[in-house]
Coordinates of C-alpha atoms in Angstrom, one line a residue:
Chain A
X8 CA 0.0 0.0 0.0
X9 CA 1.6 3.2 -0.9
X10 CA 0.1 6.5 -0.1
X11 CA -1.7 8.6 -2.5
X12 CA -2.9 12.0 -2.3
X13 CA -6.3 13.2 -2.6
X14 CA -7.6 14.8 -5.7
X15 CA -8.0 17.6 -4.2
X16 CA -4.5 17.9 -2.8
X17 CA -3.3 17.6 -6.4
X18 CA -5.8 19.7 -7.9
X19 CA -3.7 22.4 -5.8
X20 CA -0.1 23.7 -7.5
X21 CA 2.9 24.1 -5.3
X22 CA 2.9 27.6 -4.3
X23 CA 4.0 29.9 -6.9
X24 CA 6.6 31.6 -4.5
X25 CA 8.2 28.2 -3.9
X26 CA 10.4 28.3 -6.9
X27 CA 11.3 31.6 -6.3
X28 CA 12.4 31.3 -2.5
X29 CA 14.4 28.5 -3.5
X30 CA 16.7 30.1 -6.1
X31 CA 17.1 33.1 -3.1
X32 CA 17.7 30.9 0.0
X33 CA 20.5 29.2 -2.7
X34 CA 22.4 32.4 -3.0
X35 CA 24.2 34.3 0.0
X36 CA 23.6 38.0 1.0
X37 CA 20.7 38.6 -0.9
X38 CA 18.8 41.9 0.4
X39 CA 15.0 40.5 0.2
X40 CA 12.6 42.6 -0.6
X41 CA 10.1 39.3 -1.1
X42 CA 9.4 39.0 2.9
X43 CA 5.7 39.3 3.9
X44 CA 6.1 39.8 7.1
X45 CA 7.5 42.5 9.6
X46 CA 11.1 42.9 10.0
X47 CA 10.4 43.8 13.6
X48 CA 10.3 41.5 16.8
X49 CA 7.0 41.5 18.9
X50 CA 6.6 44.4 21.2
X51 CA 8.9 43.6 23.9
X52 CA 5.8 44.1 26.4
X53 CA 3.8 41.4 24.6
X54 CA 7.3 39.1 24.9
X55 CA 7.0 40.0 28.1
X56 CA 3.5 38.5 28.8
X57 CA 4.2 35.5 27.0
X58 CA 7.3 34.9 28.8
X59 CA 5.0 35.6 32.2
X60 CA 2.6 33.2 31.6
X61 CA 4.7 30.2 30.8
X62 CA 6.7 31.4 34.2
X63 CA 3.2 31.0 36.0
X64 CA 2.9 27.5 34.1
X65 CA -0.5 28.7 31.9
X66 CA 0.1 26.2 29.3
X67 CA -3.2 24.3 29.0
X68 CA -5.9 24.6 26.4
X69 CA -8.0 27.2 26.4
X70 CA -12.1 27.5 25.5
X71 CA -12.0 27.0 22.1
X72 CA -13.4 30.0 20.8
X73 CA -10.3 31.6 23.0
X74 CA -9.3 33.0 25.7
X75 CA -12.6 35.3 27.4
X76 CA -10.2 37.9 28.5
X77 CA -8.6 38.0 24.4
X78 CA -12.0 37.8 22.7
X79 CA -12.9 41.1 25.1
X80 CA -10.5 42.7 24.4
X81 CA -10.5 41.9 20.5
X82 CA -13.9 43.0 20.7
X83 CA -13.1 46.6 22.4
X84 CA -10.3 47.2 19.7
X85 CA -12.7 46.6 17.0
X86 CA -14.7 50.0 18.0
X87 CA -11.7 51.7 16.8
X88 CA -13.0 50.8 12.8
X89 CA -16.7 51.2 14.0
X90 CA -17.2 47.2 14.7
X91 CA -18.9 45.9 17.3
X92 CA -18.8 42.3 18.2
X93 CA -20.3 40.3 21.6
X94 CA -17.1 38.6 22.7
X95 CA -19.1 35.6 24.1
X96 CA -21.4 35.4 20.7
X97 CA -19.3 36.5 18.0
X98 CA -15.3 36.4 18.2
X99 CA -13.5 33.4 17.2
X100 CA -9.6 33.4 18.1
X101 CA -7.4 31.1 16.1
X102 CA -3.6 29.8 14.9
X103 CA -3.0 33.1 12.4
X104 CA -5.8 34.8 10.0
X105 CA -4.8 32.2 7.4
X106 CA -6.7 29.3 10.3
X107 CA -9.7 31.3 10.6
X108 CA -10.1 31.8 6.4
X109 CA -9.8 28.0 6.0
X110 CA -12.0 27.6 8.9
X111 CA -14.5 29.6 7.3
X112 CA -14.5 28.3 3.6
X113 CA -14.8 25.1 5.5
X114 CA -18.0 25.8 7.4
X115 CA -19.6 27.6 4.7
X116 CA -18.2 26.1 1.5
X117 CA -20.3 22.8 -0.1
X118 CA -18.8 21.3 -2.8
X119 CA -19.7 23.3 -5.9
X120 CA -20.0 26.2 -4.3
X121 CA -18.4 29.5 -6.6
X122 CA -16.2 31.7 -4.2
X123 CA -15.3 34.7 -6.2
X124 CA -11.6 35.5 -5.0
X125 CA -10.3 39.5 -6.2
X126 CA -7.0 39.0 -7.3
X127 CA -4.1 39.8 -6.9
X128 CA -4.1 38.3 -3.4
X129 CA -2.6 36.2 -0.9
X130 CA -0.8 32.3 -2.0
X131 CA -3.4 30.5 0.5
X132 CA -6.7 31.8 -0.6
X133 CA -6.8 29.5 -3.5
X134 CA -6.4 26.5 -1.6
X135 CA -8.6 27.1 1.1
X136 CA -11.3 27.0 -1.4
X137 CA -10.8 24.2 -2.7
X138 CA -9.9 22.3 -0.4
X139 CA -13.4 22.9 1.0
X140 CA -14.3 21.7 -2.0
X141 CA -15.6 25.0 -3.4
X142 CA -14.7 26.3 -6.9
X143 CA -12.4 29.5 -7.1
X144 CA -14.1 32.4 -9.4
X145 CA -11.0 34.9 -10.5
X146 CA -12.3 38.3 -10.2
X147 CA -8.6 40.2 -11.4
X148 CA -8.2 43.7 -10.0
X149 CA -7.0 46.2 -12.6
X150 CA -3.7 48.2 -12.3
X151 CA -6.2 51.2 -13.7
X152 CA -8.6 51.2 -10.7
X153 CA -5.2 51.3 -8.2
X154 CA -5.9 47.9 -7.6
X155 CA -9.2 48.5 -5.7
X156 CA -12.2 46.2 -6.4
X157 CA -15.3 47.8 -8.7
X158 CA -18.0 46.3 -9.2
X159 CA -17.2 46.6 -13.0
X160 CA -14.7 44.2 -12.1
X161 CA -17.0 41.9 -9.8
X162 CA -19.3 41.9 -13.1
X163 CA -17.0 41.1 -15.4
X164 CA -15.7 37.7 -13.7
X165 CA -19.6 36.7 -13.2
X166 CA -19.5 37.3 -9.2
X167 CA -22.9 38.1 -9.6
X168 CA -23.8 34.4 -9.4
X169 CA -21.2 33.6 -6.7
X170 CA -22.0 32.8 -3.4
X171 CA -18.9 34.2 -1.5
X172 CA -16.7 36.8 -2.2
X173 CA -13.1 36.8 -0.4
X174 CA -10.3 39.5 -0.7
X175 CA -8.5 41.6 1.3
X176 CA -7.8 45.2 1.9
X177 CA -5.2 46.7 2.9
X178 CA -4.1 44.4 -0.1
X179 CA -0.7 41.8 0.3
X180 CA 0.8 41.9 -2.7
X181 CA -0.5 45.3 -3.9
X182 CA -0.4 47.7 -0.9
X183 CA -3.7 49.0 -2.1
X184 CA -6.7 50.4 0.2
X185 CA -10.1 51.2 -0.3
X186 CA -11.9 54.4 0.7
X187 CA -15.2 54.8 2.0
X188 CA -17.4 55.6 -1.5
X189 CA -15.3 52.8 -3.1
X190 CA -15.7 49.8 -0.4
X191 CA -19.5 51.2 -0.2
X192 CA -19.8 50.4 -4.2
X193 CA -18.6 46.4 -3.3
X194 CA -21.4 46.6 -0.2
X195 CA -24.0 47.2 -2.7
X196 CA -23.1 44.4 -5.3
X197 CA -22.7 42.4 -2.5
X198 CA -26.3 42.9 -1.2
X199 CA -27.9 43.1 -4.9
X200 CA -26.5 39.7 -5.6
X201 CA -26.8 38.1 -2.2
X202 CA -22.9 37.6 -2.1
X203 CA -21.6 36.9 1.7
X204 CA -18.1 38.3 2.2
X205 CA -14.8 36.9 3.8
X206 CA -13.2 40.2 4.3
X207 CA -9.3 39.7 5.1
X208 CA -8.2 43.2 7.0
X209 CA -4.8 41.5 8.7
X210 CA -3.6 44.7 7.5
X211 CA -6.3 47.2 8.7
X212 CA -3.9 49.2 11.0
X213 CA -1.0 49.7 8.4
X214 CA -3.4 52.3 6.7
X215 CA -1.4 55.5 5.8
X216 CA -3.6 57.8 4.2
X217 CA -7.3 58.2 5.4
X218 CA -9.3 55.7 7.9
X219 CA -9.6 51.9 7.2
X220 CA -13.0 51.0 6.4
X221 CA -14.4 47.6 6.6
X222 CA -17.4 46.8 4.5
X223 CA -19.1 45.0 7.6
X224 CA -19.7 48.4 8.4
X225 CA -22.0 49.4 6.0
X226 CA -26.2 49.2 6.1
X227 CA -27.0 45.1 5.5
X228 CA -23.5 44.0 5.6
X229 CA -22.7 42.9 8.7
X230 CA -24.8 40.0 8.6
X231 CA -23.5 39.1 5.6
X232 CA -19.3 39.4 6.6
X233 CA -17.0 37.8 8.6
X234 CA -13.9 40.5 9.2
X235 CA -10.3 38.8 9.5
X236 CA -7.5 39.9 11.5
X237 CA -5.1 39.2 13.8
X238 CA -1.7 40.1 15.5
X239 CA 0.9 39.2 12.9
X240 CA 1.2 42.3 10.8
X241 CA 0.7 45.4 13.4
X242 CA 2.1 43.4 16.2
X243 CA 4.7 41.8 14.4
X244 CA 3.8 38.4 16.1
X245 CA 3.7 36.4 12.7
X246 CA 5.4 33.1 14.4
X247 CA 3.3 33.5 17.4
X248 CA 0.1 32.3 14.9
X249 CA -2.8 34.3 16.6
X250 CA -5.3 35.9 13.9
X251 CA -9.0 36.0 14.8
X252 CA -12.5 36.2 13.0
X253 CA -15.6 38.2 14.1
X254 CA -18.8 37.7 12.5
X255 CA -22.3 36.9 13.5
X256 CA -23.4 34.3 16.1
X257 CA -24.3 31.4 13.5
X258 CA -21.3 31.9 11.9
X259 CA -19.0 31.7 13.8
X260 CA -20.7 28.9 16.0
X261 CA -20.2 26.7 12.8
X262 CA -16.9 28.1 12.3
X263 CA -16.3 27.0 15.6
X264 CA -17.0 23.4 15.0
X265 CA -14.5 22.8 12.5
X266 CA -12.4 25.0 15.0
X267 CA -12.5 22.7 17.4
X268 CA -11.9 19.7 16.2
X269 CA -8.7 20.9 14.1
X270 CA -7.4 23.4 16.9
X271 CA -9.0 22.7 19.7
X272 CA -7.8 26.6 20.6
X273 CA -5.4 28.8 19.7
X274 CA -2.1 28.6 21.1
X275 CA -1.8 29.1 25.1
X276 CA 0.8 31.6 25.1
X277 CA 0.4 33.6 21.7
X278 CA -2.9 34.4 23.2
X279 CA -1.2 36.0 26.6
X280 CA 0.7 38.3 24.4
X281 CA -2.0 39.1 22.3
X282 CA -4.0 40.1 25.5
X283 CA -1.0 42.3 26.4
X284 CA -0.3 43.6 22.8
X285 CA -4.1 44.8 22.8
X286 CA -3.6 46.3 26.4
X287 CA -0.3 47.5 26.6
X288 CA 1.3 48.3 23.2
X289 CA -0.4 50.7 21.1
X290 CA 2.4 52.7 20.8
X291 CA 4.6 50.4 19.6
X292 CA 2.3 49.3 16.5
X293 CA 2.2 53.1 16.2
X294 CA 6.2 53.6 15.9
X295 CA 5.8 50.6 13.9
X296 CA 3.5 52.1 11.2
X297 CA 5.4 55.5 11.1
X298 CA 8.3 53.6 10.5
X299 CA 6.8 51.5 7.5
X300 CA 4.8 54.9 6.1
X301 CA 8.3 56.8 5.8
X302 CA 9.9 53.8 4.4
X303 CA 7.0 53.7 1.8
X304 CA 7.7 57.3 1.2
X305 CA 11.2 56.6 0.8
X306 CA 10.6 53.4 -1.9
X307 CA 8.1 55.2 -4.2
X308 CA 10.6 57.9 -4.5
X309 CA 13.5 56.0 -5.6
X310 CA 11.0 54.0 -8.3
X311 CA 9.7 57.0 -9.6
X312 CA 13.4 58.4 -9.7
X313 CA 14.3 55.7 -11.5
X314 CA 11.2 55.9 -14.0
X315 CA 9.9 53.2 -12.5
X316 CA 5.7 53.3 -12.8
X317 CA 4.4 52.6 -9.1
X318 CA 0.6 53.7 -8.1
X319 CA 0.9 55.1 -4.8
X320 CA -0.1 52.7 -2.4
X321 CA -1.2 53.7 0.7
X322 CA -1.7 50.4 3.1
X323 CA 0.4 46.7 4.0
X324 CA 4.1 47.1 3.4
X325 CA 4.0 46.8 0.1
X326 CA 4.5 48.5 -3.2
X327 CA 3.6 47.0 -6.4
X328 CA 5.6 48.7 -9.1
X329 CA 5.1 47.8 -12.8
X330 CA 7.7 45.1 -14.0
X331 CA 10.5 47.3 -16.2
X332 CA 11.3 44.3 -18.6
X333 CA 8.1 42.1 -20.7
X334 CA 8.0 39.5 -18.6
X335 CA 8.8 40.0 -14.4
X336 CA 9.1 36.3 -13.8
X337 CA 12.5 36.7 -16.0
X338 CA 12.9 40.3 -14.6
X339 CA 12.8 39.1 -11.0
X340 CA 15.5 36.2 -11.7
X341 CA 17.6 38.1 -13.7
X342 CA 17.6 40.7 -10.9
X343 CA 18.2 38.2 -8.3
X344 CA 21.3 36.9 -10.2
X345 CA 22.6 40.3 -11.0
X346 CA 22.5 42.0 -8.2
X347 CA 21.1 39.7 -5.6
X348 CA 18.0 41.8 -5.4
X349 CA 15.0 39.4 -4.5
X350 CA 11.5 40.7 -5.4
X351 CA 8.8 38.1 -6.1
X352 CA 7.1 38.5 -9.4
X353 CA 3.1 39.6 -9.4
X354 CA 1.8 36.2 -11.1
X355 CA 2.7 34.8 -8.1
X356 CA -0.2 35.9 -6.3
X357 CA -2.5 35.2 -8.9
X358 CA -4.7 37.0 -11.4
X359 CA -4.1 40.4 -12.2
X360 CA -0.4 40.6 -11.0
X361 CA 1.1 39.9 -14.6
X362 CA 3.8 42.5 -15.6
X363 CA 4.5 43.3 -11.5
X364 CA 6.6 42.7 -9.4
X365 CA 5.8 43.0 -5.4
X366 CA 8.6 44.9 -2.9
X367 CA 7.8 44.7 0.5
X368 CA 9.5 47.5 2.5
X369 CA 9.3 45.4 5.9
X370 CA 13.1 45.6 5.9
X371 CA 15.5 48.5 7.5
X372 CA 16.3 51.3 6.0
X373 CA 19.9 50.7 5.4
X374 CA 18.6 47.6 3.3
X375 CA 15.9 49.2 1.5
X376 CA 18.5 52.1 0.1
X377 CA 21.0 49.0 -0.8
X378 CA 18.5 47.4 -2.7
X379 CA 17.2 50.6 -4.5
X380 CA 20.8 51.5 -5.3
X381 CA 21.5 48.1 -6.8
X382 CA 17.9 48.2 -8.6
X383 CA 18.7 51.4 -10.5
X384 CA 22.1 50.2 -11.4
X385 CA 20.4 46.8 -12.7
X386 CA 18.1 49.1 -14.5
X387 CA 21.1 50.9 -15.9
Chain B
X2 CA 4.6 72.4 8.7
X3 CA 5.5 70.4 11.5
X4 CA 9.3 69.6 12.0
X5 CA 8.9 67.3 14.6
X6 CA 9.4 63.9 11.5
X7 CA 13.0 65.5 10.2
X8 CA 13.7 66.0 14.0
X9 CA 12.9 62.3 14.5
X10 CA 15.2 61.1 11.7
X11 CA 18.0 63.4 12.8
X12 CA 18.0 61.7 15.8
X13 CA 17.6 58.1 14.8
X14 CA 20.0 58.7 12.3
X15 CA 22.2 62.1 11.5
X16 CA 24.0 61.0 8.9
X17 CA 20.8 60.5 6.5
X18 CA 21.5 62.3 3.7
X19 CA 19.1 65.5 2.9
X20 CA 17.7 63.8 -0.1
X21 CA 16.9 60.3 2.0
X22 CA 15.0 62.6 4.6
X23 CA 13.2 64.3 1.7
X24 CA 11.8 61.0 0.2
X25 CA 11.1 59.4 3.9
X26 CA 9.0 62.5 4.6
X27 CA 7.6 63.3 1.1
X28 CA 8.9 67.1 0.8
X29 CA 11.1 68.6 -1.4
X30 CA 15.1 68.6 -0.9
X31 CA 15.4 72.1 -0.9
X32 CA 12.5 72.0 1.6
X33 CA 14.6 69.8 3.8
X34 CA 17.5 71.8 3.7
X35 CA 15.9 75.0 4.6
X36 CA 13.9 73.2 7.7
X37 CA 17.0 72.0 8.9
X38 CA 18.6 75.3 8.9
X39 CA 16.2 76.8 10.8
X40 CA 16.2 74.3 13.1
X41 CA 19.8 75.2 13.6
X42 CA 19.8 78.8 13.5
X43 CA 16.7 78.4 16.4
X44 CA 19.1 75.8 18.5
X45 CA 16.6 73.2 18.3
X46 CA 19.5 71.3 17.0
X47 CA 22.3 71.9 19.1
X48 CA 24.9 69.3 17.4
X49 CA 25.3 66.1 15.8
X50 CA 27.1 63.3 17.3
X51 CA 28.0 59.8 16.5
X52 CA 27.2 56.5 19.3
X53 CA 30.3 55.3 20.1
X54 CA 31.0 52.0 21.8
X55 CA 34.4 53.1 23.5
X56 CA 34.7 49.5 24.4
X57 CA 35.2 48.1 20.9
X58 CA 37.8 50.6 20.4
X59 CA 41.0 48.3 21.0
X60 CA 43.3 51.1 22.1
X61 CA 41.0 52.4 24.1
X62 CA 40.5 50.4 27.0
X63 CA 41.6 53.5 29.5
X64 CA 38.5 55.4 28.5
X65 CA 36.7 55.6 31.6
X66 CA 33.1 57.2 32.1
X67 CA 31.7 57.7 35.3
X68 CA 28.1 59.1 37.0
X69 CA 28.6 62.1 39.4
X70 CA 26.1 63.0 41.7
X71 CA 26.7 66.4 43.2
X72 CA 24.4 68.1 45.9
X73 CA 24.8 71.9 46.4
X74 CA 23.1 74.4 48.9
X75 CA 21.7 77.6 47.1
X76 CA 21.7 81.1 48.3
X77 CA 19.9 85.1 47.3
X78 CA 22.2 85.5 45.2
X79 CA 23.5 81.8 44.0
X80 CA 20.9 79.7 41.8
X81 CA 21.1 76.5 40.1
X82 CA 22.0 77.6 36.8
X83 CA 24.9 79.5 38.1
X84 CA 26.0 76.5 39.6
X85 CA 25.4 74.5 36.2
X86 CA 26.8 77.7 34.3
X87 CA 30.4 76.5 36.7
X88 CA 30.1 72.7 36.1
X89 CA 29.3 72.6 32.4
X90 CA 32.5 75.1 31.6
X91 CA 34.6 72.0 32.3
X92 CA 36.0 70.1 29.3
X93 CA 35.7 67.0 31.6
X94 CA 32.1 67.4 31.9
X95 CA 30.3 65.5 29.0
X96 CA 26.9 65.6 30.2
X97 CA 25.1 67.6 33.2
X98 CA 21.7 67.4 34.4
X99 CA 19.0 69.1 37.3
X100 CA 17.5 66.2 38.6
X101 CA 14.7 65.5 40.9
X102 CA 15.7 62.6 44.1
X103 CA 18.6 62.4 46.6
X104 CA 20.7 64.8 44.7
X105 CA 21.0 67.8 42.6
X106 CA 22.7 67.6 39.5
X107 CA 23.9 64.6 37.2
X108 CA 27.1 64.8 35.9
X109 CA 28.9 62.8 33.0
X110 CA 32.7 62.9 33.4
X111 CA 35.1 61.1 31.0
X112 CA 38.5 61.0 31.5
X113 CA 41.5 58.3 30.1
X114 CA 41.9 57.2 34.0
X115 CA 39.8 56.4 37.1
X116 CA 43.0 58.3 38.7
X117 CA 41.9 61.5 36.5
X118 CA 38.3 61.3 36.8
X119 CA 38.5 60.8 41.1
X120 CA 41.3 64.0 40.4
X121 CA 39.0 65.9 38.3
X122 CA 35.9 65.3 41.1
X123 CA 37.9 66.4 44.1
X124 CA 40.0 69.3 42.6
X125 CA 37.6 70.7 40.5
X126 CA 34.6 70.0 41.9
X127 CA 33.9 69.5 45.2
X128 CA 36.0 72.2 46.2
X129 CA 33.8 74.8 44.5
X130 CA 31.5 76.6 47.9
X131 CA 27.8 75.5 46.3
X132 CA 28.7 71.9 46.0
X133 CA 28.3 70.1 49.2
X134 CA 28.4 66.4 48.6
X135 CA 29.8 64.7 45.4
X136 CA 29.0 60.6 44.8
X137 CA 31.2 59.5 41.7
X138 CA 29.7 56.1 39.9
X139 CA 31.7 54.3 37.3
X140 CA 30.6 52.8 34.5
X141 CA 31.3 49.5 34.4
X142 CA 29.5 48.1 31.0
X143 CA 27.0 50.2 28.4
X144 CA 24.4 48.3 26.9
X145 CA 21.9 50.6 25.3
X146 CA 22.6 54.3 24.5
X147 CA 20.8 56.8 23.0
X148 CA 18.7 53.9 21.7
X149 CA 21.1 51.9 20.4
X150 CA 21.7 48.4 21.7
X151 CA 25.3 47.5 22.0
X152 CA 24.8 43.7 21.9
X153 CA 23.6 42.5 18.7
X154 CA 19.8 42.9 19.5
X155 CA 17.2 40.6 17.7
X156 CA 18.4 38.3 14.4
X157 CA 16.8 38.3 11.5
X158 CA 15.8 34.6 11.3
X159 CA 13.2 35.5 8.7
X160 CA 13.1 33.3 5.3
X161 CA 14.1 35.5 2.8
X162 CA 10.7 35.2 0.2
X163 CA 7.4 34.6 1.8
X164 CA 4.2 35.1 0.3

């Protein structure tokens, strides 16, 4: 008997960053600008806390929903976007954002199901689908609209007939945002169609110009969104694996079920220093994201120095530029060889990326000038 | 506008070049230039200095540092900024401070020997009539100045492409 893996395993591709990362992690000092995560540590108070609580020997499960104390205070943070959630009814904590998306497609997705997925977006959306047996619908974002969705676009792909919609704004791999009147457009497809929305907002607090505004909170929404987040971007906690979902009662009650019997809960410690980071470090995700805005000022400079086309992107830590060369697959190796420059081409992340490349500026400033330096001389 | 970002860069870094601290804060270079002279000419910015870590200086293992506490008794006609007008003319004094607690003023003293700071303390002064009581401290080890770690801090264990 040899094992063989499911259909729907191998219905999945290897992850379209794979290749990449291993021609970078070949080659020594390569200044990445491919990392999706923050180069910071976690606050040092939240280290604290976790540090604390496995002093006092708190390492048991939890309730599986989470910690009481966590969903409360995930719950009061929420007012800040205009969200309120019942921390007993309606908070779910789990292992990362990424947990709580699969979670949901799982609860909610039957087989055949049409999940329309706005594009470019994050490796694991793809899969979450369908391995919940649900059918992906590519709805690509357009380079013209800033990489917001429209519901020109939604029409396009056919979302009308979907029954889910997932994306995510602040957007990984774009850096785009959407403002009020254009996030209030998607609300009102969403209800003439009857399309229930995952909304990913892991990135909600690295907003840099305006408000961040979630479409739960729009008239006939909520009842039809579960909002994502968690503590890996802001906090930079990313290893720690503590993201979170709120939504209504039935929701995340079936959520929960699958919850439970994958997770059982969250882990133990990460959710002591998520209680802390909540409480106690505000100002440090604030130094955080004035570090990240100025280093976003300093990368679109340099590309637009350089004659480089970058829309202005105003959330995540990313920029988006357009690829220089024809094709950026080629451009991003030929970069990475060069100069040892690693940014990860846009068709990575799916539909709607072609002829971009993605530059996160979650790395210090020393590094980011390096890399633009060696960029422009590539670029010659 | 506002200052208070260039000021913050200054002092996290003052060797960023005028056109770095134009594109970090989205103004013009000639913008930056002009800011920062006016932030000169008004002595918000009183200097630029580098963070040394004497100890990693091979030949320089003499360098000695120390804390000075110094009480002083005021008078009608004596106040605390005459005093500190006294201390701070001395080339020995890095660094001096009004503080609130068991004592008056903080002082930073450097000197190549624990010989010439103790020297420095008790001929210069101790002797001077305001100063009543001096408590010298010597620095032993710096691990964080000016917000700079002097260990290596945090690695960065990250992979190098994540989605």
């Amino acid at each position: 008997m040899t094992f063989d893996p499911s259909e729907r395993v191998r219905s999945v591709p290897p992850s379209g960053i794979r290749r990449f990362f291993e021609l970078a992690e070949e080659m020594d000092d390569v200044i990445s600008l491919g990392v999706g995560e923050p180069d910071f540590s976690a606050p040092w108070a939240a280290r604290e806390a976790a540090i604390g609580a496995l002093e006092r020997g708190q390492t048991s499960y939890t309730a599986n929903r989470g910690k009481r104390e966590l969903r409360a205070a995930i719950a009061a943070n929420a007012r800040r976007w205009d969200l309120d959630y019942d921390p007993d009814e309606e908070v779910l904590v789990t292992a990362g954002a990424s947990e709580a998306i699969d979670v949901a497609c799982r609860a909610l997705v039957d087989p055949g199901d049409t999940v329309a997925v706005a594009q470019p977006c994050y490796v694991s959306y793809r899969p979450a689908v369908t391995f919940a047996g649900g059918e992906v619908l590519d709805v690509p974002t357009r380079a013209a609209d800033d990489f917001a969705l429209t519901p020109a676009a939604l029409a396009a792909a056919g979302a009308d007939e979907a029954d889910l919609l997932l994306y995510c704004y602040p957007n990984n791999p774009t850096g785009a945002t959407m403002d009020r009147s254009e996030m209030a457009a998607v609300a009102d497809f969403c209800r003439e169609h009857d399309l229930a929305v995952l909304s990913d907002e892991i990135y909600a607090d690295l907003t840099y110009e305006g408000d961040h505004v979630s479409i739960a909170t729009f008239d006939g929404m909520r009842e039809r969104t579960i909002v994502f987040n968690g503590f890996s971007k802001a906090y930079a906690m990313t290893g720690l694996r503590l993201g979170y979902a709120l939504g209504p009662s039935e929701v995340i009650t079936a959520m929960n079920r699958v919850h439970q019997y994958t997770m059982l809960s969250a882990p133990t410690t990460a959710q002591h220093a998520a209680i802390e980071a909540l409480d106690g470090c505000r100002e440090a995700v604030a130094e955080m994201r004035e570090q990240y805005d100025r280093r976003r000022n300093f990368v679109l400079s340099r590309f637009e120095e350089m004659g480089v086309d970058c829309f202005e992107a105003t959330g995540a830590f990313y920029v988006f530029p357009e690829c220089p060369g024809d094709d950026a697959e080629a451009f991003a190796e030929e970069l990475l060889a060069a100069e040892s420059v690693a940014m990860v081409p846009g068709t990575a992340f799916g539909a709607g990326g072609e002829g971009h490349l993605r530059a996160s500026y979650a790395a210090g400033l020393d590094e980011l000038r390096d890399a633009m330096d060696r960029i422009e001389r590539f670029l010659g | 506008m506002d200052d208070r970002d260039i000021l913050e860069l200054l002092s996290e870094d003052a060797r960023h070049s005028t056109a770095d601290i134009a594109r970090l804060t989205d103004r013009s270079e000639a913008a930056v230039e002009e800011a920062i002279a006016d932030l000169e000419d008004r002595g918000v910015i009183r200097g630029y200095t580098a963070v040394v870590d004497w100890d990693a200086v091979v030949d320089d293992d003499e360098r000695v540092r120390a804390h000075v506490e110094c009480n002083v008794t005021l008078d009608r006609e004596t106040s605390y900024r005459d005093v500190a007008r006294r201390l701070a003319g001395f080339p020995e004094v890095e660094g001096l401070r009004l503080v609130s607690g068991d004592y008056d003023f903080a002082l930073e003293v450097e000197r190549d020997s624990m010989r010439e700071v103790s020297r420095f303390v008790s001929d210069k002064v101790a002797p001077l009539p305001e100063i009543t009581q001096t408590v010298t401290h010597y620095i032993m080890e710096t691990y964080k100045q000016s917000g700079h770690r002097f260990d290596d801090g945090d690695d960065d264990d990250r992979l190098s492409v994540t989605p």
